[in-house]
XYZ file of C-alpha atoms in Angstrom:
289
model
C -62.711 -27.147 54.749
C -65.748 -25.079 53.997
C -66.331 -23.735 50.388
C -67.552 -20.293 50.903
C -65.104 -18.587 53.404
C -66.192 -15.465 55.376
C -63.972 -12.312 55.539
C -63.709 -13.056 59.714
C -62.724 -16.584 58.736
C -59.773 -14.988 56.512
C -58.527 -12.766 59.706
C -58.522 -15.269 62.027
C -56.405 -17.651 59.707
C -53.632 -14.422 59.114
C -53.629 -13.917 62.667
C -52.924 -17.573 63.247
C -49.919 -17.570 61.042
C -48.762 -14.343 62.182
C -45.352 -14.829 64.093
C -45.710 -13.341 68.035
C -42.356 -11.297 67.778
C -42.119 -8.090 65.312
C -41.416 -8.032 61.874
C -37.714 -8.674 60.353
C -37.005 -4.691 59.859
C -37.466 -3.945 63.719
C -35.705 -7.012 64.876
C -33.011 -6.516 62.874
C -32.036 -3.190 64.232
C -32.828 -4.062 67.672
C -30.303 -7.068 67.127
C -28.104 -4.740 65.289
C -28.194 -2.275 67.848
C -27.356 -4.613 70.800
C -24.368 -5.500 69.153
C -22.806 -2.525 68.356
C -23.644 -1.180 71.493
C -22.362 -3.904 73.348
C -20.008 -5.806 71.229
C -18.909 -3.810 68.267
C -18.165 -0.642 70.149
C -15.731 -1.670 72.581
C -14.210 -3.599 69.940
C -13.660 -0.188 68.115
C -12.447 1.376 71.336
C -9.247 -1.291 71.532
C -8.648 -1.467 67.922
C -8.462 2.803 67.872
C -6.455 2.226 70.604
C -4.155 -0.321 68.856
C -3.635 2.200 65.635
C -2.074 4.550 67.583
C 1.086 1.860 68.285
C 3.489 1.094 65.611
C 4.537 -2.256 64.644
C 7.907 -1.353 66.650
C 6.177 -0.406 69.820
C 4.088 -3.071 69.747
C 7.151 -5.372 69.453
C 8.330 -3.399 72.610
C 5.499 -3.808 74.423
C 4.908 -7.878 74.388
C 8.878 -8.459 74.196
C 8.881 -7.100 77.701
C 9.980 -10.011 80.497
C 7.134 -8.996 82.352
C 4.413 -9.258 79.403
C 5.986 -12.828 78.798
C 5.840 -13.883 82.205
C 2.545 -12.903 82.548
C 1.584 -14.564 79.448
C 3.417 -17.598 80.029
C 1.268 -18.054 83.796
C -1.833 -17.348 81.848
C -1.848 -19.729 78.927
C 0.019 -22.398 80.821
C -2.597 -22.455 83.639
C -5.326 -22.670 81.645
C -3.956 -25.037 79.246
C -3.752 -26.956 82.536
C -7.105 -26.405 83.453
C -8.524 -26.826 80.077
C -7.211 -30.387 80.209
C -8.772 -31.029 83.327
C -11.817 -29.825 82.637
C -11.944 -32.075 79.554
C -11.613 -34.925 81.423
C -13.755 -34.290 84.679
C -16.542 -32.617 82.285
C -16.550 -35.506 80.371
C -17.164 -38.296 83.342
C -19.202 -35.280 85.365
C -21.534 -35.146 81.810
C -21.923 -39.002 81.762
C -22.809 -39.493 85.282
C -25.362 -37.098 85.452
C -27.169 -38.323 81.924
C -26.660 -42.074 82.686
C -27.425 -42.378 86.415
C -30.152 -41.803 88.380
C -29.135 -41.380 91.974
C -30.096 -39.452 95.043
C -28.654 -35.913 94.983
C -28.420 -36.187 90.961
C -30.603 -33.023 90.568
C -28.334 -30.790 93.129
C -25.456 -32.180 91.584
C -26.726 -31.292 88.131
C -27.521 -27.252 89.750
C -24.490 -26.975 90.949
C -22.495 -27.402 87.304
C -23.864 -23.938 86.846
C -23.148 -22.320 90.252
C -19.652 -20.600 88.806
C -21.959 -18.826 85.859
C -23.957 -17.212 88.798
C -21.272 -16.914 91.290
C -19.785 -13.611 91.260
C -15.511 -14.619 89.953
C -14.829 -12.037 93.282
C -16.608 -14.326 95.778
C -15.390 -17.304 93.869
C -11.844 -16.221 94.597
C -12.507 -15.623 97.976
C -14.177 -18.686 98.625
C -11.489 -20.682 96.937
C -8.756 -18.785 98.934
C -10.608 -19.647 102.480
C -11.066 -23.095 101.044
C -7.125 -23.778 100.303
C -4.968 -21.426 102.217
C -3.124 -23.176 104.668
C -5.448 -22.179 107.587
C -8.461 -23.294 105.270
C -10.193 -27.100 105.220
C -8.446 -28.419 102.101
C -5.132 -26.492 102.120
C -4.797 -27.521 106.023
C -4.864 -30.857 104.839
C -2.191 -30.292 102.500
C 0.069 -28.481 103.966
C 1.558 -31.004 106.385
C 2.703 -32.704 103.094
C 4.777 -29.203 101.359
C 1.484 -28.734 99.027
C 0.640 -25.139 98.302
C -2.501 -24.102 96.424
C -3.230 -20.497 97.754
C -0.867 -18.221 96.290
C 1.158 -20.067 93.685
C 0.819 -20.989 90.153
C -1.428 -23.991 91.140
C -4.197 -21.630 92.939
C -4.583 -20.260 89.333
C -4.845 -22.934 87.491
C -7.790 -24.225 90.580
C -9.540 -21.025 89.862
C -9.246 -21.204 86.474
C -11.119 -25.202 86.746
C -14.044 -23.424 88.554
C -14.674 -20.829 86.609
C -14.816 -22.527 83.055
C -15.875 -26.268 84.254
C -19.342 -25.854 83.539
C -18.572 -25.285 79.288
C -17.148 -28.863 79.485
C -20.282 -30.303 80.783
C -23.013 -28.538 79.085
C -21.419 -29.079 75.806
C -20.784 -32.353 76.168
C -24.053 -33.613 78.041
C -26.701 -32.956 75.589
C -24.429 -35.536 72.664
C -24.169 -38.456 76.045
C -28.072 -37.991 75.767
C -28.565 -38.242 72.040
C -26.391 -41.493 72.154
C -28.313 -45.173 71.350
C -27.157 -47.863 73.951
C -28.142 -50.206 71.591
C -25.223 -49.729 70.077
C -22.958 -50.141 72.734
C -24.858 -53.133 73.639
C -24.636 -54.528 69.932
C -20.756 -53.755 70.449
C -20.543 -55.961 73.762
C -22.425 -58.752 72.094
C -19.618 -58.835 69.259
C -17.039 -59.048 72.036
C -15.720 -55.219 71.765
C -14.348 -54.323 75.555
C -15.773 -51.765 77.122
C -12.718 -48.892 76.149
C -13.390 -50.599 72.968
C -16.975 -49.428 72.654
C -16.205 -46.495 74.232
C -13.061 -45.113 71.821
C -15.081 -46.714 68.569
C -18.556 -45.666 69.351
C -18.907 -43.253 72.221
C -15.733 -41.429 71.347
C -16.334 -40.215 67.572
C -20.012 -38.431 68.709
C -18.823 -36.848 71.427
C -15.677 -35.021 69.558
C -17.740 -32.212 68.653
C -18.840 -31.422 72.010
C -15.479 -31.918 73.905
C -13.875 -29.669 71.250
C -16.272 -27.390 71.916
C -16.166 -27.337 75.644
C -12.582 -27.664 76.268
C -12.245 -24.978 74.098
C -14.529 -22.811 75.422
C -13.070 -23.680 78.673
C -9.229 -22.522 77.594
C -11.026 -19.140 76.425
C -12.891 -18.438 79.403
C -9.684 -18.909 81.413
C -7.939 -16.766 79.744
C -9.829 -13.693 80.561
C -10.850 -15.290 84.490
C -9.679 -12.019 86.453
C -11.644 -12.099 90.004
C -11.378 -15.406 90.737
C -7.562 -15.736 90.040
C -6.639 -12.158 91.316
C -7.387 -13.467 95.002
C -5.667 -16.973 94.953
C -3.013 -15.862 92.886
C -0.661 -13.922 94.961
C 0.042 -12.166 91.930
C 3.621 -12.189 91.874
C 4.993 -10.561 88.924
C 7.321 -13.097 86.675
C 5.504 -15.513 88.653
C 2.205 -15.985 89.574
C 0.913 -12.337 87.595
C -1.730 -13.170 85.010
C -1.971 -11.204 81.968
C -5.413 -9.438 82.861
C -3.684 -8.118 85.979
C -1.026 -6.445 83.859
C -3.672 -5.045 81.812
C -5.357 -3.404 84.791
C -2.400 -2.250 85.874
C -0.766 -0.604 82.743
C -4.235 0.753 82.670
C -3.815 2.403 86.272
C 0.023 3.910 85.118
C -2.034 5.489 82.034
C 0.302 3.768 79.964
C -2.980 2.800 77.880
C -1.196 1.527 74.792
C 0.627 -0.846 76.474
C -2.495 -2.006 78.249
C -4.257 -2.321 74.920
C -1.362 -4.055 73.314
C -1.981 -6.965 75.839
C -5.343 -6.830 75.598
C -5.534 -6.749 71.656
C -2.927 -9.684 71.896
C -5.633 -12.009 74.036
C -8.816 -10.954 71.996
C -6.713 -12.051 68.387
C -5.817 -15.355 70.133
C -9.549 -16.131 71.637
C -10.898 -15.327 68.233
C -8.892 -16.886 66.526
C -9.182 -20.282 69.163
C -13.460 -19.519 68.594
C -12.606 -19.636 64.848
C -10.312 -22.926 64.821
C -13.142 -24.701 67.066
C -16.011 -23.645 64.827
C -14.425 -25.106 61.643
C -12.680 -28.228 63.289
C -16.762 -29.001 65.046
C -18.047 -28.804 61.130
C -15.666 -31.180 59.703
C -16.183 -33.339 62.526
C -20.501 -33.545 62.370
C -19.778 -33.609 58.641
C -17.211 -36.645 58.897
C -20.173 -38.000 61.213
C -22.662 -37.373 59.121
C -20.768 -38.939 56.309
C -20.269 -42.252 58.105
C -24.055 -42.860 58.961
Protein backbone atom coordinates (compact mmCIF):
# COMPACT_ATOMS: atom_id res chain seq x y z
CA UNK A 1 0.00 0.00 0.00
CA UNK A 2 1.64 3.25 -0.91
CA UNK A 3 2.08 6.02 1.80
CA UNK A 4 1.26 9.14 0.03
CA UNK A 5 -2.11 8.55 -1.82
CA UNK A 6 -3.14 10.78 -4.78
CA UNK A 7 -6.64 12.39 -4.97
CA UNK A 8 -7.22 10.03 -8.46
CA UNK A 9 -6.08 7.11 -6.32
CA UNK A 10 -8.99 8.07 -3.71
CA UNK A 11 -11.73 8.12 -6.73
CA UNK A 12 -10.87 5.15 -8.18
CA UNK A 13 -11.03 3.23 -4.74
CA UNK A 14 -14.90 4.97 -4.08
CA UNK A 15 -15.79 3.98 -7.41
CA UNK A 16 -14.62 0.46 -6.75
CA UNK A 17 -16.77 0.08 -3.72
CA UNK A 18 -19.59 1.80 -5.18
CA UNK A 19 -22.55 -0.76 -5.60
CA UNK A 20 -23.70 -0.94 -9.67
CA UNK A 21 -27.52 -0.55 -8.80
CA UNK A 22 -28.92 2.95 -7.32
CA UNK A 23 -28.93 4.06 -3.99
CA UNK A 24 -31.45 2.60 -1.17
CA UNK A 25 -34.00 5.77 -1.51
CA UNK A 26 -34.67 5.05 -5.34
CA UNK A 27 -34.79 1.35 -4.99
CA UNK A 28 -36.96 1.43 -2.38
CA UNK A 29 -39.72 3.22 -4.12
CA UNK A 30 -39.22 1.48 -7.28
CA UNK A 31 -39.71 -1.82 -5.14
CA UNK A 32 -42.42 -0.10 -3.32
CA UNK A 33 -44.06 0.96 -6.29
CA UNK A 34 -44.09 -2.47 -8.06
CA UNK A 35 -45.87 -3.79 -5.32
CA UNK A 36 -48.56 -1.68 -4.82
CA UNK A 37 -49.09 -1.46 -8.29
CA UNK A 38 -49.11 -4.96 -8.82
CA UNK A 39 -49.75 -6.66 -5.60
CA UNK A 40 -51.17 -4.31 -3.06
CA UNK A 41 -53.74 -2.76 -5.32
CA UNK A 42 -55.70 -5.57 -6.41
CA UNK A 43 -55.53 -6.75 -3.00
CA UNK A 44 -57.40 -3.46 -2.05
CA UNK A 45 -59.79 -3.94 -4.93
CA UNK A 46 -61.16 -7.53 -3.32
CA UNK A 47 -60.94 -6.51 0.19
CA UNK A 48 -63.26 -3.06 -0.80
CA UNK A 49 -65.14 -5.44 -2.42
CA UNK A 50 -65.47 -7.80 0.61
CA UNK A 51 -66.62 -4.68 3.04
CA UNK A 52 -69.48 -4.16 1.22
CA UNK A 53 -70.89 -7.95 2.37
CA UNK A 54 -72.05 -8.53 5.81
CA UNK A 55 -71.06 -11.33 7.91
CA UNK A 56 -74.71 -12.77 7.04
CA UNK A 57 -74.29 -12.53 3.33
CA UNK A 58 -71.17 -13.82 3.36
CA UNK A 59 -72.52 -16.86 5.28
CA UNK A 60 -75.08 -16.97 2.33
CA UNK A 61 -72.81 -16.85 -0.18
CA UNK A 62 -70.23 -19.93 0.70
CA UNK A 63 -73.24 -21.98 2.39
CA UNK A 64 -74.55 -22.24 -1.12
CA UNK A 65 -74.49 -26.18 -2.51
CA UNK A 66 -72.94 -24.90 -5.43
CA UNK A 67 -69.99 -22.83 -3.64
CA UNK A 68 -69.39 -26.17 -1.63
CA UNK A 69 -69.33 -28.32 -4.48
CA UNK A 70 -67.12 -26.28 -6.19
CA UNK A 71 -64.91 -26.03 -3.29
CA UNK A 72 -65.01 -29.51 -2.40
CA UNK A 73 -63.64 -30.47 -6.43
CA UNK A 74 -61.04 -27.84 -5.92
CA UNK A 75 -59.30 -28.64 -2.68
CA UNK A 76 -59.85 -32.35 -3.05
CA UNK A 77 -58.11 -32.42 -6.49
CA UNK A 78 -55.35 -30.68 -5.58
CA UNK A 79 -54.87 -32.25 -2.33
CA UNK A 80 -54.65 -35.20 -4.73
CA UNK A 81 -52.27 -33.72 -6.86
CA UNK A 82 -50.26 -32.15 -4.20
CA UNK A 83 -49.58 -35.67 -2.94
CA UNK A 84 -48.49 -36.78 -6.13
CA UNK A 85 -46.42 -34.26 -6.87
CA UNK A 86 -44.62 -34.84 -3.55
CA UNK A 87 -43.77 -38.05 -4.39
CA UNK A 88 -42.87 -37.92 -8.23
CA UNK A 89 -40.95 -34.45 -7.47
CA UNK A 90 -39.13 -36.07 -5.00
CA UNK A 91 -37.72 -39.27 -7.17
CA UNK A 92 -37.90 -36.75 -10.48
CA UNK A 93 -35.38 -34.27 -8.11
CA UNK A 94 -33.07 -37.26 -7.21
CA UNK A 95 -32.70 -38.68 -10.57
CA UNK A 96 -31.80 -35.72 -12.22
CA UNK A 97 -29.03 -34.59 -9.35
CA UNK A 98 -27.68 -38.18 -8.89
CA UNK A 99 -27.55 -39.58 -12.44
CA UNK A 100 -25.89 -38.75 -15.31
CA UNK A 101 -27.60 -40.24 -18.31
CA UNK A 102 -28.32 -39.46 -21.90
CA UNK A 103 -31.32 -37.13 -22.26
CA UNK A 104 -30.67 -35.87 -18.48
CA UNK A 105 -30.37 -32.21 -19.70
CA UNK A 106 -33.88 -32.33 -21.80
CA UNK A 107 -35.32 -34.06 -19.05
CA UNK A 108 -34.09 -31.44 -16.61
CA UNK A 109 -35.77 -28.43 -19.38
CA UNK A 110 -38.67 -29.93 -19.49
CA UNK A 111 -39.49 -29.68 -15.40
CA UNK A 112 -40.02 -26.09 -16.35
CA UNK A 113 -42.05 -26.40 -19.59
CA UNK A 114 -45.62 -25.86 -17.52
CA UNK A 115 -44.06 -22.29 -16.12
CA UNK A 116 -43.72 -21.30 -19.88
CA UNK A 117 -46.57 -23.14 -21.28
CA UNK A 118 -49.50 -21.04 -21.58
CA UNK A 119 -52.35 -23.12 -18.67
CA UNK A 120 -54.83 -22.60 -22.10
CA UNK A 121 -52.61 -24.72 -24.38
CA UNK A 122 -51.78 -26.92 -21.47
CA UNK A 123 -55.45 -27.78 -21.18
CA UNK A 124 -55.79 -28.35 -24.61
CA UNK A 125 -52.94 -30.42 -24.98
CA UNK A 126 -53.89 -32.51 -22.02
CA UNK A 127 -57.51 -32.87 -23.36
CA UNK A 128 -56.14 -34.21 -26.98
CA UNK A 129 -53.74 -36.28 -24.95
CA UNK A 130 -56.58 -38.18 -22.75
CA UNK A 131 -59.93 -37.90 -24.33
CA UNK A 132 -61.02 -41.07 -25.45
CA UNK A 133 -60.09 -40.43 -29.15
CA UNK A 134 -56.58 -39.19 -27.81
CA UNK A 135 -53.17 -41.57 -27.39
CA UNK A 136 -53.42 -42.15 -23.63
CA UNK A 137 -57.19 -41.95 -23.00
CA UNK A 138 -57.64 -44.47 -26.14
CA UNK A 139 -55.67 -46.72 -24.23
CA UNK A 140 -57.80 -46.44 -21.34
CA UNK A 141 -60.88 -46.47 -22.35
CA UNK A 142 -61.28 -50.11 -23.37
CA UNK A 143 -60.79 -50.68 -19.56
CA UNK A 144 -64.02 -47.98 -18.18
CA UNK A 145 -61.07 -45.32 -17.34
CA UNK A 146 -62.07 -41.73 -17.90
CA UNK A 147 -59.62 -38.84 -17.56
CA UNK A 148 -61.08 -36.10 -19.94
CA UNK A 149 -63.97 -34.64 -18.39
CA UNK A 150 -64.27 -35.97 -14.87
CA UNK A 151 -62.89 -35.20 -11.56
CA UNK A 152 -59.64 -37.12 -12.45
CA UNK A 153 -58.83 -34.74 -15.64
CA UNK A 154 -58.57 -32.04 -12.88
CA UNK A 155 -56.66 -33.40 -10.61
CA UNK A 156 -54.07 -34.45 -14.09
CA UNK A 157 -54.10 -30.82 -14.87
CA UNK A 158 -53.66 -29.75 -11.67
CA UNK A 159 -50.09 -32.37 -11.53
CA UNK A 160 -48.85 -30.41 -14.63
CA UNK A 161 -49.30 -27.25 -13.76
CA UNK A 162 -47.69 -27.19 -10.17
CA UNK A 163 -45.10 -30.29 -10.65
CA UNK A 164 -42.27 -28.23 -11.31
CA UNK A 165 -42.45 -26.41 -7.36
CA UNK A 166 -41.86 -30.02 -6.12
CA UNK A 167 -38.72 -30.41 -8.00
CA UNK A 168 -37.02 -27.16 -7.87
CA UNK A 169 -37.50 -26.98 -4.22
CA UNK A 170 -36.43 -30.07 -3.48
CA UNK A 171 -33.37 -30.49 -5.98
CA UNK A 172 -31.04 -27.89 -4.85
CA UNK A 173 -31.12 -29.79 -0.76
CA UNK A 174 -30.45 -33.63 -2.97
CA UNK A 175 -27.35 -31.52 -4.19
CA UNK A 176 -26.15 -30.06 -0.93
CA UNK A 177 -26.34 -33.67 0.55
CA UNK A 178 -22.71 -35.58 1.56
CA UNK A 179 -22.77 -39.29 0.31
CA UNK A 180 -20.33 -39.87 2.70
CA UNK A 181 -22.76 -40.10 4.95
CA UNK A 182 -24.93 -42.42 3.45
CA UNK A 183 -21.96 -44.44 2.75
CA UNK A 184 -20.78 -44.22 6.53
CA UNK A 185 -24.53 -45.40 7.20
CA UNK A 186 -24.17 -48.60 4.85
CA UNK A 187 -20.87 -49.45 6.43
CA UNK A 188 -22.69 -49.57 9.98
CA UNK A 189 -25.24 -51.91 8.42
CA UNK A 190 -28.26 -49.20 8.13
CA UNK A 191 -30.54 -50.53 4.96
CA UNK A 192 -30.92 -48.45 2.39
CA UNK A 193 -34.79 -46.98 3.59
CA UNK A 194 -32.79 -46.85 6.66
CA UNK A 195 -30.31 -44.28 5.40
CA UNK A 196 -32.73 -42.81 3.49
CA UNK A 197 -35.66 -42.03 6.40
CA UNK A 198 -32.57 -41.23 9.05
CA UNK A 199 -30.31 -39.24 6.87
CA UNK A 200 -31.76 -38.24 3.54
CA UNK A 201 -35.20 -37.72 4.95
CA UNK A 202 -34.65 -34.99 7.84
CA UNK A 203 -32.66 -32.45 5.08
CA UNK A 204 -34.95 -32.71 2.63
CA UNK A 205 -38.20 -31.78 4.93
CA UNK A 206 -37.74 -28.26 4.31
CA UNK A 207 -37.81 -28.48 0.70
CA UNK A 208 -40.72 -31.02 0.28
CA UNK A 209 -42.75 -28.80 2.65
CA UNK A 210 -42.01 -26.19 0.63
CA UNK A 211 -42.79 -27.66 -2.71
CA UNK A 212 -45.75 -29.66 -1.95
CA UNK A 213 -47.02 -26.74 -0.56
CA UNK A 214 -46.43 -24.54 -3.11
CA UNK A 215 -47.79 -27.13 -5.31
CA UNK A 216 -51.43 -27.35 -3.31
CA UNK A 217 -51.43 -23.37 -3.75
CA UNK A 218 -50.75 -23.19 -7.26
CA UNK A 219 -53.56 -25.70 -7.84
CA UNK A 220 -55.83 -24.01 -6.29
CA UNK A 221 -55.95 -21.02 -8.47
CA UNK A 222 -54.97 -23.46 -11.95
CA UNK A 223 -57.97 -22.03 -14.16
CA UNK A 224 -56.90 -22.68 -18.03
CA UNK A 225 -55.57 -25.79 -17.74
CA UNK A 226 -58.49 -27.37 -15.71
CA UNK A 227 -61.32 -25.32 -17.46
CA UNK A 228 -60.68 -27.53 -20.71
CA UNK A 229 -60.33 -31.10 -19.17
CA UNK A 230 -62.76 -30.48 -16.67
CA UNK A 231 -66.10 -30.67 -18.23
CA UNK A 232 -67.05 -28.33 -15.71
CA UNK A 233 -70.04 -29.81 -14.41
CA UNK A 234 -71.50 -27.88 -11.69
CA UNK A 235 -71.77 -30.04 -8.21
CA UNK A 236 -69.36 -32.05 -10.00
CA UNK A 237 -66.50 -31.44 -11.85
CA UNK A 238 -66.93 -27.13 -11.45
CA UNK A 239 -63.82 -25.70 -9.82
CA UNK A 240 -64.08 -22.79 -7.66
CA UNK A 241 -62.24 -20.27 -10.11
CA UNK A 242 -64.92 -21.12 -12.67
CA UNK A 243 -67.64 -20.02 -10.27
CA UNK A 244 -65.76 -16.97 -9.70
CA UNK A 245 -65.71 -16.10 -13.39
CA UNK A 246 -68.98 -16.80 -13.64
CA UNK A 247 -70.64 -14.89 -10.68
CA UNK A 248 -68.40 -12.31 -12.16
CA UNK A 249 -70.23 -12.55 -15.69
CA UNK A 250 -74.02 -12.45 -13.71
CA UNK A 251 -72.55 -9.09 -12.05
CA UNK A 252 -73.27 -10.66 -8.93
CA UNK A 253 -69.65 -9.27 -7.93
CA UNK A 254 -69.95 -9.84 -4.20
CA UNK A 255 -70.58 -13.20 -4.48
CA UNK A 256 -67.67 -13.56 -6.86
CA UNK A 257 -65.44 -11.78 -4.38
CA UNK A 258 -66.71 -13.77 -1.49
CA UNK A 259 -65.15 -16.90 -3.23
CA UNK A 260 -62.34 -15.30 -4.21
CA UNK A 261 -61.53 -13.60 -0.74
CA UNK A 262 -62.27 -17.18 0.70
CA UNK A 263 -59.18 -18.81 -1.56
CA UNK A 264 -56.68 -15.83 -1.10
CA UNK A 265 -57.25 -16.18 3.17
CA UNK A 266 -56.63 -19.95 2.76
CA UNK A 267 -53.36 -19.63 0.31
CA UNK A 268 -52.03 -17.07 2.71
CA UNK A 269 -52.62 -18.51 5.34
CA UNK A 270 -51.12 -22.22 3.74
CA UNK A 271 -47.80 -19.59 2.57
CA UNK A 272 -47.80 -18.57 6.28
CA UNK A 273 -48.05 -22.21 7.94
CA UNK A 274 -45.16 -23.38 5.40
CA UNK A 275 -42.88 -20.44 6.15
CA UNK A 276 -42.91 -21.04 9.95
CA UNK A 277 -43.08 -24.98 9.88
CA UNK A 278 -39.56 -24.61 7.08
CA UNK A 279 -37.89 -22.38 10.12
CA UNK A 280 -38.43 -24.75 12.84
CA UNK A 281 -37.39 -27.42 10.67
CA UNK A 282 -33.62 -25.74 9.37
CA UNK A 283 -33.54 -24.63 13.00
CA UNK A 284 -34.20 -28.28 14.44
CA UNK A 285 -31.42 -29.08 11.68
CA UNK A 286 -29.28 -26.71 12.54
CA UNK A 287 -29.57 -27.67 16.14
CA UNK A 288 -28.62 -31.30 15.54
CA UNK A 289 -25.28 -30.57 13.62
Amino acid sequence: MPLLQTPLDALRRRRARRSPFPGLGLTLGVSVTFVTLIVLLPLAGLGWQLSQLGISDYLFVMSDERTLAALRVTIGAAALATVFNGVFGLLLAWVLVRYRFVGRSALDALVDLPFALPTSVAGIALVALYSKDGWIGSLLAPLDIQIAYSWWGIVVAMVFTSVPFAVRAIQPLIEELDPLEEAAARTLGASDWQTFRSIVLPKLSPGILTGTGLSFVRSLGEFGAVIFIAGNIPYETEIASLLIMIRLDEFDYPAAAAIAGTMLALSLVLLVLINIAQTRLYRRLEGGQ
